[in-house]
PDB file of C-alpha atoms in Angstrom:
ATOM      1  CA  LEU A 338       9.890   6.639  -4.620  1.00  0.00           C
ATOM      2  CA  TYR A 339       7.582   8.555  -7.573  1.00  0.00           C
ATOM      3  CA  VAL A 340       5.005   5.876  -9.097  1.00  0.00           C
ATOM      4  CA  LYS A 341       5.404   5.654 -12.683  1.00  0.00           C
ATOM      5  CA  TYR A 342       2.010   4.913 -14.605  1.00  0.00           C
ATOM      6  CA  CYS A 343       0.336   7.631 -11.642  1.00  0.00           C
ATOM      7  CA  ARG A 344       2.231  10.257 -12.555  1.00  0.00           C
ATOM      8  CA  ALA A 345       1.686   9.837 -16.158  1.00  0.00           C
ATOM      9  CA  GLY A 346      -0.421  13.086 -16.281  1.00  0.00           C
ATOM     10  CA  VAL A 347       2.168  15.120 -14.306  1.00  0.00           C
ATOM     11  CA  TYR A 348       4.942  14.378 -16.895  1.00  0.00           C
ATOM     12  CA  MET A 349       3.184  15.159 -19.480  1.00  0.00           C
ATOM     13  CA  LEU A 350       2.521  18.990 -18.266  1.00  0.00           C
ATOM     14  CA  GLN A 351       6.480  18.839 -16.901  1.00  0.00           C
ATOM     15  CA  GLU A 352       7.153  18.542 -20.867  1.00  0.00           C
ATOM     16  CA  ALA A 353       4.668  20.901 -21.797  1.00  0.00           C
ATOM     17  CA  LEU A 354       6.123  23.503 -19.418  1.00  0.00           C
ATOM     18  CA  ARG A 355       9.654  22.851 -20.650  1.00  0.00           C
ATOM     19  CA  LEU A 356       8.919  22.891 -24.299  1.00  0.00           C
ATOM     20  CA  MET A 357       7.450  26.785 -23.278  1.00  0.00           C
ATOM     21  CA  GLY A 358      10.289  27.670 -20.810  1.00  0.00           C
ATOM     22  CA  VAL A 359       8.579  27.793 -18.130  1.00  0.00           C
ATOM     23  CA  GLU A 360      10.908  28.476 -15.203  1.00  0.00           C
ATOM     24  CA  GLN A 361      11.307  27.791 -11.220  1.00  0.00           C
ATOM     25  CA  ASP A 362      10.396  31.363  -9.870  1.00  0.00           C
ATOM     26  CA  ALA A 363       7.038  33.011  -8.988  1.00  0.00           C
ATOM     27  CA  GLU A 364       6.007  34.150 -12.732  1.00  0.00           C
ATOM     28  CA  GLY A 365       6.685  30.398 -13.580  1.00  0.00           C
ATOM     29  CA  ILE A 366       4.706  28.817 -10.406  1.00  0.00           C
ATOM     30  CA  ALA A 367       2.025  31.733 -10.680  1.00  0.00           C
ATOM     31  CA  PHE A 368       2.058  30.246 -14.796  1.00  0.00           C
ATOM     32  CA  THR A 369       1.662  26.699 -14.033  1.00  0.00           C
ATOM     33  CA  ARG A 370      -1.367  26.933 -11.675  1.00  0.00           C
ATOM     34  CA  THR A 371      -3.012  28.720 -14.375  1.00  0.00           C
ATOM     35  CA  LEU A 372      -2.085  25.666 -16.825  1.00  0.00           C
ATOM     36  CA  ILE A 373      -3.339  23.048 -14.025  1.00  0.00           C
ATOM     37  CA  ASN A 374      -6.539  24.663 -13.387  1.00  0.00           C
ATOM     38  CA  SER A 375      -7.146  25.059 -17.334  1.00  0.00           C
ATOM     39  CA  VAL A 376      -6.412  21.469 -18.437  1.00  0.00           C
ATOM     40  CA  PRO A 377      -9.086  19.644 -19.632  1.00  0.00           C
ATOM     41  CA  LYS A 378     -11.156  17.525 -16.951  1.00  0.00           C
ATOM     42  CA  ASP A 379     -10.541  14.109 -18.731  1.00  0.00           C
ATOM     43  CA  HIS A 380      -6.562  14.790 -18.804  1.00  0.00           C
ATOM     44  CA  SER A 381      -4.938  11.969 -16.851  1.00  0.00           C
ATOM     45  CA  VAL A 382      -3.407  14.620 -14.497  1.00  0.00           C
ATOM     46  CA  HIS A 383      -6.609  15.072 -12.414  1.00  0.00           C
ATOM     47  CA  PRO A 384      -5.969  11.969 -10.687  1.00  0.00           C
ATOM     48  CA  TYR A 385      -2.546  12.779  -9.229  1.00  0.00           C
ATOM     49  CA  ILE A 386      -3.894  16.262  -8.343  1.00  0.00           C
ATOM     50  CA  LYS A 387      -6.801  14.973  -6.562  1.00  0.00           C
ATOM     51  CA  THR A 388      -4.131  12.864  -4.487  1.00  0.00           C
ATOM     52  CA  ALA A 389      -1.103  15.564  -4.125  1.00  0.00           C
ATOM     53  CA  ALA A 390      -4.174  18.635  -3.477  1.00  0.00           C
ATOM     54  CA  ARG A 391      -2.617  19.255  -0.275  1.00  0.00           C
ATOM     55  CA  ASP A 392       1.162  19.439  -1.107  1.00  0.00           C
ATOM     56  CA  LEU A 393      -0.066  21.550  -4.078  1.00  0.00           C
ATOM     57  CA  MET A 394      -1.044  24.121  -2.053  1.00  0.00           C
ATOM     58  CA  PHE A 395       2.448  25.336  -1.570  1.00  0.00           C
ATOM     59  CA  ASP A 396       4.598  26.800  -3.877  1.00  0.00           C
ATOM     60  CA  GLY A 397       7.385  24.079  -3.098  1.00  0.00           C
ATOM     61  CA  GLY A 398       5.333  21.605  -4.442  1.00  0.00           C
ATOM     62  CA  ILE A 399       4.341  22.933  -7.221  1.00  0.00           C
ATOM     63  CA  VAL A 400       7.851  22.993  -8.285  1.00  0.00           C
ATOM     64  CA  ASP A 401       8.475  19.856  -6.799  1.00  0.00           C
ATOM     65  CA  THR A 402       6.063  18.487  -9.281  1.00  0.00           C
ATOM     66  CA  PHE A 403       6.031  20.211 -12.233  1.00  0.00           C
ATOM     67  CA  LEU A 404       9.146  22.130 -12.431  1.00  0.00           C
ATOM     68  CA  HIS A 405      11.397  19.027 -11.342  1.00  0.00           C
ATOM     69  CA  LYS A 406      14.970  19.737 -12.860  1.00  0.00           C
ATOM     70  CA  GLN A 407      15.285  15.613 -12.183  1.00  0.00           C
ATOM     71  CA  ASP A 408      12.240  13.598 -11.884  1.00  0.00           C
ATOM     72  CA  ARG A 409      12.298   9.497 -12.023  1.00  0.00           C
ATOM     73  CA  ALA A 410       9.269   7.198 -11.261  1.00  0.00           C
ATOM     74  CA  TYR A 411       9.388   4.032 -10.829  1.00  0.00           C
ATOM     75  CA  THR A 412       6.924   0.991 -11.364  1.00  0.00           C
ATOM     76  CA  VAL A 413       6.947  -2.405  -8.460  1.00  0.00           C
ATOM     77  CA  ALA A 414       9.078  -4.404 -10.398  1.00  0.00           C
ATOM     78  CA  GLU A 415      11.463  -1.720 -10.719  1.00  0.00           C
ATOM     79  CA  VAL A 416      11.382  -0.539  -7.122  1.00  0.00           C
ATOM     80  CA  LEU A 417      12.427  -4.331  -6.127  1.00  0.00           C
ATOM     81  CA  LYS A 418      15.180  -4.226  -9.200  1.00  0.00           C
ATOM     82  CA  LEU A 419      16.479  -1.044  -8.279  1.00  0.00           C
ATOM     83  CA  ILE A 420      16.898  -2.935  -4.193  1.00  0.00           C
ATOM     84  CA  ASP A 421      18.440  -5.722  -5.494  1.00  0.00           C
ATOM     85  CA  ASN A 422      20.862  -3.648  -7.599  1.00  0.00           C
ATOM     86  CA  SER A 423      22.222  -2.647  -4.198  1.00  0.00           C
ATOM     87  CA  ARG A 424      22.671  -5.427  -2.994  1.00  0.00           C
ATOM     88  CA  LEU A 425      19.956  -4.831  -0.382  1.00  0.00           C
ATOM     89  CA  SER A 426      16.980  -7.173   0.160  1.00  0.00           C
ATOM     90  CA  PHE A 427      13.312  -6.244  -0.166  1.00  0.00           C
ATOM     91  CA  GLN A 428      11.363  -6.211   3.403  1.00  0.00           C
ATOM     92  CA  GLY A 429       7.930  -5.100   2.884  1.00  0.00           C
ATOM     93  CA  TRP A 430       5.872  -1.925   1.676  1.00  0.00           C
ATOM     94  CA  GLY A 431       4.496   0.895   4.050  1.00  0.00           C
ATOM     95  CA  ASP A 432       1.251  -0.010   3.193  1.00  0.00           C
ATOM     96  CA  ASN A 433       0.287  -2.991   2.008  1.00  0.00           C
ATOM     97  CA  LEU A 434      -2.924  -1.526   1.133  1.00  0.00           C
ATOM     98  CA  SER A 435      -1.925  -0.089  -1.862  1.00  0.00           C
ATOM     99  CA  TYR A 436      -0.492  -3.033  -3.253  1.00  0.00           C
ATOM    100  CA  TYR A 437      -2.597  -6.402  -2.904  1.00  0.00           C
ATOM    101  CA  PRO A 438      -6.059  -7.410  -4.248  1.00  0.00           C
ATOM    102  CA  ASP A 439      -7.577  -7.990  -1.034  1.00  0.00           C
ATOM    103  CA  GLY A 440      -8.923  -4.533  -0.442  1.00  0.00           C
ATOM    104  CA  SER A 441     -10.002  -3.133  -3.308  1.00  0.00           C
ATOM    105  CA  VAL A 442     -11.552  -6.785  -5.258  1.00  0.00           C
ATOM    106  CA  PRO A 443     -14.229  -8.842  -3.311  1.00  0.00           C
ATOM    107  CA  SER A 444     -12.120 -12.389  -2.641  1.00  0.00           C
ATOM    108  CA  ASN A 445     -15.086 -13.737  -4.616  1.00  0.00           C
ATOM    109  CA  HIS A 446     -14.605 -12.369  -7.446  1.00  0.00           C
ATOM    110  CA  ALA A 447     -13.121 -13.560 -10.887  1.00  0.00           C
ATOM    111  CA  ILE A 448     -10.705 -11.012 -11.271  1.00  0.00           C
ATOM    112  CA  TYR A 449      -9.314 -11.499  -7.561  1.00  0.00           C
ATOM    113  CA  ARG A 450      -9.040 -15.176  -8.217  1.00  0.00           C
ATOM    114  CA  LYS A 451      -6.474 -14.314 -11.641  1.00  0.00           C
ATOM    115  CA  ILE A 452      -4.687 -12.008  -9.175  1.00  0.00           C
ATOM    116  CA  ALA A 453      -4.291 -14.174  -6.027  1.00  0.00           C
ATOM    117  CA  ALA A 454      -2.883 -16.909  -8.736  1.00  0.00           C
ATOM    118  CA  LEU A 455       0.125 -15.059  -9.500  1.00  0.00           C
ATOM    119  CA  PRO A 456       3.118 -14.668  -7.226  1.00  0.00           C
ATOM    120  CA  VAL A 457       3.334 -12.061  -4.886  1.00  0.00           C
ATOM    121  CA  GLU A 458       5.538  -9.637  -6.652  1.00  0.00           C
ATOM    122  CA  LYS A 459       3.369  -9.902  -9.786  1.00  0.00           C
ATOM    123  CA  GLN A 460       0.090  -9.149  -8.055  1.00  0.00           C
ATOM    124  CA  TRP A 461       1.763  -5.938  -6.456  1.00  0.00           C
ATOM    125  CA  SER A 462       2.316  -4.950 -10.165  1.00  0.00           C
ATOM    126  CA  VAL A 463      -1.337  -5.874 -11.298  1.00  0.00           C
ATOM    127  CA  ILE A 464      -2.607  -3.877  -8.621  1.00  0.00           C
ATOM    128  CA  GLU A 465      -0.454  -0.983  -9.327  1.00  0.00           C
ATOM    129  CA  LEU A 466      -1.824  -1.317 -13.188  1.00  0.00           C
ATOM    130  CA  ILE A 467      -5.333  -1.622 -12.422  1.00  0.00           C
ATOM    131  CA  LEU A 468      -5.917   1.007  -9.757  1.00  0.00           C
ATOM    132  CA  GLN A 469      -2.744   3.424  -9.784  1.00  0.00           C
ATOM    133  CA  LEU A 470      -3.554   4.273  -5.611  1.00  0.00           C
ATOM    134  CA  VAL A 471      -0.343   6.226  -4.792  1.00  0.00           C
ATOM    135  CA  GLY A 472       1.747   8.957  -6.347  1.00  0.00           C
ATOM    136  CA  CYS A 473       5.413   7.012  -4.264  1.00  0.00           C
ATOM    137  CA  HIS A 474       5.984   3.707  -3.521  1.00  0.00           C
ATOM    138  CA  THR A 475       7.516   3.855   0.213  1.00  0.00           C
ATOM    139  CA  PHE A 476       8.827   0.968   1.530  1.00  0.00           C
ATOM    140  CA  LEU A 477      11.842  -0.778   3.309  1.00  0.00           C
ATOM    141  CA  ALA A 478      14.779  -2.445   2.271  1.00  0.00           C
ATOM    142  CA  ARG A 479      17.693  -4.181   4.044  1.00  0.00           C
ATOM    143  CA  LYS A 480      21.086  -5.467   3.937  1.00  0.00           C
ATOM    144  CA  LYS A 481      21.452  -8.424   2.388  1.00  0.00           C
ATOM    145  CA  GLY A 482      21.993 -11.757   4.602  1.00  0.00           C
ATOM    146  CA  GLY A 483      20.893 -13.451   7.474  1.00  0.00           C
ATOM    147  CA  ASP A 484      17.197 -15.160   7.582  1.00  0.00           C
ATOM    148  CA  GLU A 485      14.834 -13.223   5.802  1.00  0.00           C
ATOM    149  CA  SER A 486      11.690 -14.555   7.839  1.00  0.00           C
ATOM    150  CA  LYS A 487      12.937 -12.850  10.603  1.00  0.00           C
ATOM    151  CA  TYR A 488      12.155  -9.545   9.181  1.00  0.00           C
ATOM    152  CA  ARG A 489       9.831 -10.211   6.207  1.00  0.00           C
ATOM    153  CA  ILE A 490       6.305 -11.438   7.041  1.00  0.00           C
ATOM    154  CA  ASP A 491       5.120 -14.265   4.453  1.00  0.00           C
ATOM    155  CA  PHE A 492       1.255 -13.969   4.599  1.00  0.00           C
ATOM    156  CA  ASP A 493       1.016 -17.588   3.086  1.00  0.00           C
ATOM    157  CA  SER A 494       3.835 -19.276   6.134  1.00  0.00           C
ATOM    158  CA  PRO A 495       3.092 -20.970   9.082  1.00  0.00           C
ATOM    159  CA  SER A 496       5.051 -18.758  10.213  1.00  0.00           C
ATOM    160  CA  LEU A 497       2.891 -16.362  10.833  1.00  0.00           C
ATOM    161  CA  LEU A 498       1.026 -18.020  13.615  1.00  0.00           C
ATOM    162  CA  LYS A 499       4.511 -17.573  15.661  1.00  0.00           C
ATOM    163  CA  THR A 500       4.048 -13.392  15.010  1.00  0.00           C
ATOM    164  CA  VAL A 501       2.640 -10.858  17.231  1.00  0.00           C
ATOM    165  CA  PRO A 502      -0.084  -8.991  15.407  1.00  0.00           C
ATOM    166  CA  SER A 503      -1.606  -5.386  16.682  1.00  0.00           C
ATOM    167  CA  LEU A 504      -3.809  -3.176  15.145  1.00  0.00           C
ATOM    168  CA  ARG A 505      -2.273  -0.549  12.500  1.00  0.00           C
ATOM    169  CA  TYR A 506      -2.214   3.663  13.421  1.00  0.00           C
ATOM    170  CA  GLY A 507      -5.204   4.366  12.262  1.00  0.00           C
ATOM    171  CA  SER A 508      -7.520   2.094  12.717  1.00  0.00           C
ATOM    172  CA  GLY A 509     -11.293   2.596  13.588  1.00  0.00           C
ATOM    173  CA  ILE A 510     -13.914   0.143  14.552  1.00  0.00           C
ATOM    174  CA  LYS A 511     -17.559   1.608  15.029  1.00  0.00           C
ATOM    175  CA  VAL A 512     -21.503   0.564  14.932  1.00  0.00           C
ATOM    176  CA  ASP A 513     -22.576   1.556  12.301  1.00  0.00           C
ATOM    177  CA  ASN A 514     -26.907   1.271  11.613  1.00  0.00           C
ATOM    178  CA  GLY A 515     -26.014  -2.055  13.454  1.00  0.00           C
ATOM    179  CA  SER A 516     -22.997  -3.360  11.610  1.00  0.00           C
ATOM    180  CA  VAL A 517     -19.684  -2.913  13.298  1.00  0.00           C
ATOM    181  CA  ILE A 518     -17.253  -1.044  10.390  1.00  0.00           C
ATOM    182  CA  PHE A 519     -13.775  -1.513  10.512  1.00  0.00           C
ATOM    183  CA  ARG A 520     -12.452   1.700   8.986  1.00  0.00           C
ATOM    184  CA  ARG A 521      -8.889   2.714   7.964  1.00  0.00           C
ATOM    185  CA  LEU A 522      -8.052   5.513   5.327  1.00  0.00           C
ATOM    186  CA  TRP A 523     -10.215   4.959   2.185  1.00  0.00           C
ATOM    187  CA  HIS A 524     -11.087   1.312   2.854  1.00  0.00           C
ATOM    188  CA  ALA A 525     -14.071   0.093   5.148  1.00  0.00           C
ATOM    189  CA  PHE A 526     -15.910  -3.100   5.452  1.00  0.00           C
ATOM    190  CA  PRO A 527     -18.068  -5.014   8.082  1.00  0.00           C
ATOM    191  CA  LEU A 528     -16.878  -7.309  10.755  1.00  0.00           C
ATOM    192  CA  ALA A 529     -18.312 -10.255  11.772  1.00  0.00           C
ATOM    193  CA  ALA A 530     -18.772 -11.217  15.491  1.00  0.00           C
ATOM    194  CA  PHE A 531     -15.904 -13.764  14.517  1.00  0.00           C
ATOM    195  CA  GLU A 532     -13.565 -11.602  13.350  1.00  0.00           C
ATOM    196  CA  GLN A 533     -14.233  -8.664  16.059  1.00  0.00           C
ATOM    197  CA  ARG A 534     -13.219 -11.603  18.763  1.00  0.00           C
ATOM    198  CA  LEU A 535     -10.071 -12.278  16.837  1.00  0.00           C
ATOM    199  CA  LEU A 536      -8.913  -8.391  16.412  1.00  0.00           C
ATOM    200  CA  ALA A 537      -9.602  -8.131  19.899  1.00  0.00           C
ATOM    201  CA  GLY A 538      -7.050 -10.153  21.068  1.00  0.00           C
ATOM    202  CA  ALA A 539      -4.130  -8.441  18.973  1.00  0.00           C
ATOM    203  CA  ASP A 540      -2.761  -6.408  21.847  1.00  0.00           C
ATOM    204  CA  GLY A 541       0.763  -6.387  20.189  1.00  0.00           C
ATOM    205  CA  LYS A 542       2.061  -9.016  23.092  1.00  0.00           C
ATOM    206  CA  THR A 543       0.111 -12.184  21.815  1.00  0.00           C
ATOM    207  CA  THR A 544       0.860 -14.507  18.939  1.00  0.00           C
ATOM    208  CA  VAL A 545      -1.670 -14.955  16.622  1.00  0.00           C
ATOM    209  CA  GLU A 546      -1.173 -19.162  17.178  1.00  0.00           C
ATOM    210  CA  GLU A 547      -2.526 -17.985  20.554  1.00  0.00           C
ATOM    211  CA  ILE A 548      -5.076 -15.890  20.120  1.00  0.00           C
ATOM    212  CA  ILE A 549      -6.785 -18.455  17.665  1.00  0.00           C
ATOM    213  CA  LEU A 550      -6.586 -20.881  20.308  1.00  0.00           C
ATOM    214  CA  ALA A 551      -7.836 -18.933  22.645  1.00  0.00           C
ATOM    215  CA  ARG A 552     -10.654 -17.117  21.018  1.00  0.00           C
ATOM    216  CA  THR A 553     -11.515 -20.330  18.328  1.00  0.00           C
ATOM    217  CA  ASN A 554     -14.000 -23.277  19.179  1.00  0.00           C
ATOM    218  CA  GLY A 555     -10.962 -25.320  18.420  1.00  0.00           C
ATOM    219  CA  SER A 556     -12.107 -26.879  15.219  1.00  0.00           C
ATOM    220  CA  ALA A 557      -9.829 -27.204  12.318  1.00  0.00           C
ATOM    221  CA  GLU A 558     -12.733 -24.935  10.368  1.00  0.00           C
ATOM    222  CA  GLN A 559     -13.040 -22.453  12.672  1.00  0.00           C
ATOM    223  CA  LYS A 560      -8.526 -22.427  13.304  1.00  0.00           C
ATOM    224  CA  GLU A 561      -8.252 -22.054   9.326  1.00  0.00           C
ATOM    225  CA  ALA A 562     -10.534 -19.146   9.254  1.00  0.00           C
ATOM    226  CA  ALA A 563      -9.154 -17.073  11.988  1.00  0.00           C
ATOM    227  CA  ARG A 564      -5.618 -17.979   9.740  1.00  0.00           C
ATOM    228  CA  LEU A 565      -7.385 -16.872   6.365  1.00  0.00           C
ATOM    229  CA  PHE A 566      -8.336 -13.437   8.913  1.00  0.00           C
ATOM    230  CA  PHE A 567      -5.282 -12.584   9.673  1.00  0.00           C
ATOM    231  CA  ARG A 568      -3.406 -13.101   6.769  1.00  0.00           C
ATOM    232  CA  ARG A 569      -6.346 -10.681   5.201  1.00  0.00           C
ATOM    233  CA  MET A 570      -5.853  -8.452   7.454  1.00  0.00           C
ATOM    234  CA  GLY A 571      -1.922  -8.387   6.773  1.00  0.00           C
ATOM    235  CA  ARG A 572      -2.999  -8.308   3.396  1.00  0.00           C
ATOM    236  CA  MET A 573      -4.358  -5.241   3.696  1.00  0.00           C
ATOM    237  CA  GLY A 574      -2.061  -3.286   5.766  1.00  0.00           C
ATOM    238  CA  HIS A 575      -4.721  -3.173   9.326  1.00  0.00           C
ATOM    239  CA  VAL A 576      -2.816  -5.301  11.029  1.00  0.00           C
ATOM    240  CA  LEU A 577       0.695  -4.984  11.464  1.00  0.00           C
ATOM    241  CA  TYR A 578       2.976  -8.135  12.567  1.00  0.00           C
ATOM    242  CA  SER A 579       5.848  -8.465  15.036  1.00  0.00           C
ATOM    243  CA  THR A 580       8.105 -11.774  14.380  1.00  0.00           C
ATOM    244  CA  CYS A 581       9.812 -10.754  17.725  1.00  0.00           C
ATOM    245  CA  ALA A 582       7.561 -13.427  20.122  1.00  0.00           C
ATOM    246  CA  GLY A 583      10.164 -14.367  21.787  1.00  0.00           C
ATOM    247  CA  GLU A 584      11.377 -11.051  23.539  1.00  0.00           C
ATOM    248  CA  ARG A 585       8.137 -10.309  25.007  1.00  0.00           C
TER     249      ARG A 585
END
């Protein structure tokens, strides 16, 4: 679903084009390209144009973005309400990196502490309002009923220890100037040796609990540090978790 705030500038140009009577034809597409190349550099459409640059290379992308006859965008709260009104249950976002504060705000920052103190759904809304990272909400929803813990990962629950972690496709680890750097999409950060050992155990077969037992010194302090690391990697979307540990 389209994201409301990130596309604010798009809706301004949509309305301007409607007022000018621009149609979905070759002439209209050419005029629209002229318009988006002419708006002031500080117009709020530019952040979205940057994220959708590849799509806007095509005429279909221009029509779908600026000459759309019926276009509905949603906030995080409206997505969740739509799912609930449809008698479905929210399972998870397509990529947590765009919704949790962990990938964008240092954990020792006052802003992070303020956001992290909120219920998780409000954390998603705050990040959407502050950072405007995505142009579309991508998510999974399911029929209501059954045990939600079997399909919705709760990073703050002890049940996380029973899940099976694996690195998300597109993740990379490399050495840069003596530091080991984890990278996926636009996000990168250094990995400590302890964290490298934990990730090496995320083979898609071994539970978080088993990795912690095998790759820590057994102290309560190190076990908790390992749990928090897996929690953070999940909230950043870099590690995916399966609840099917018993089906290996």
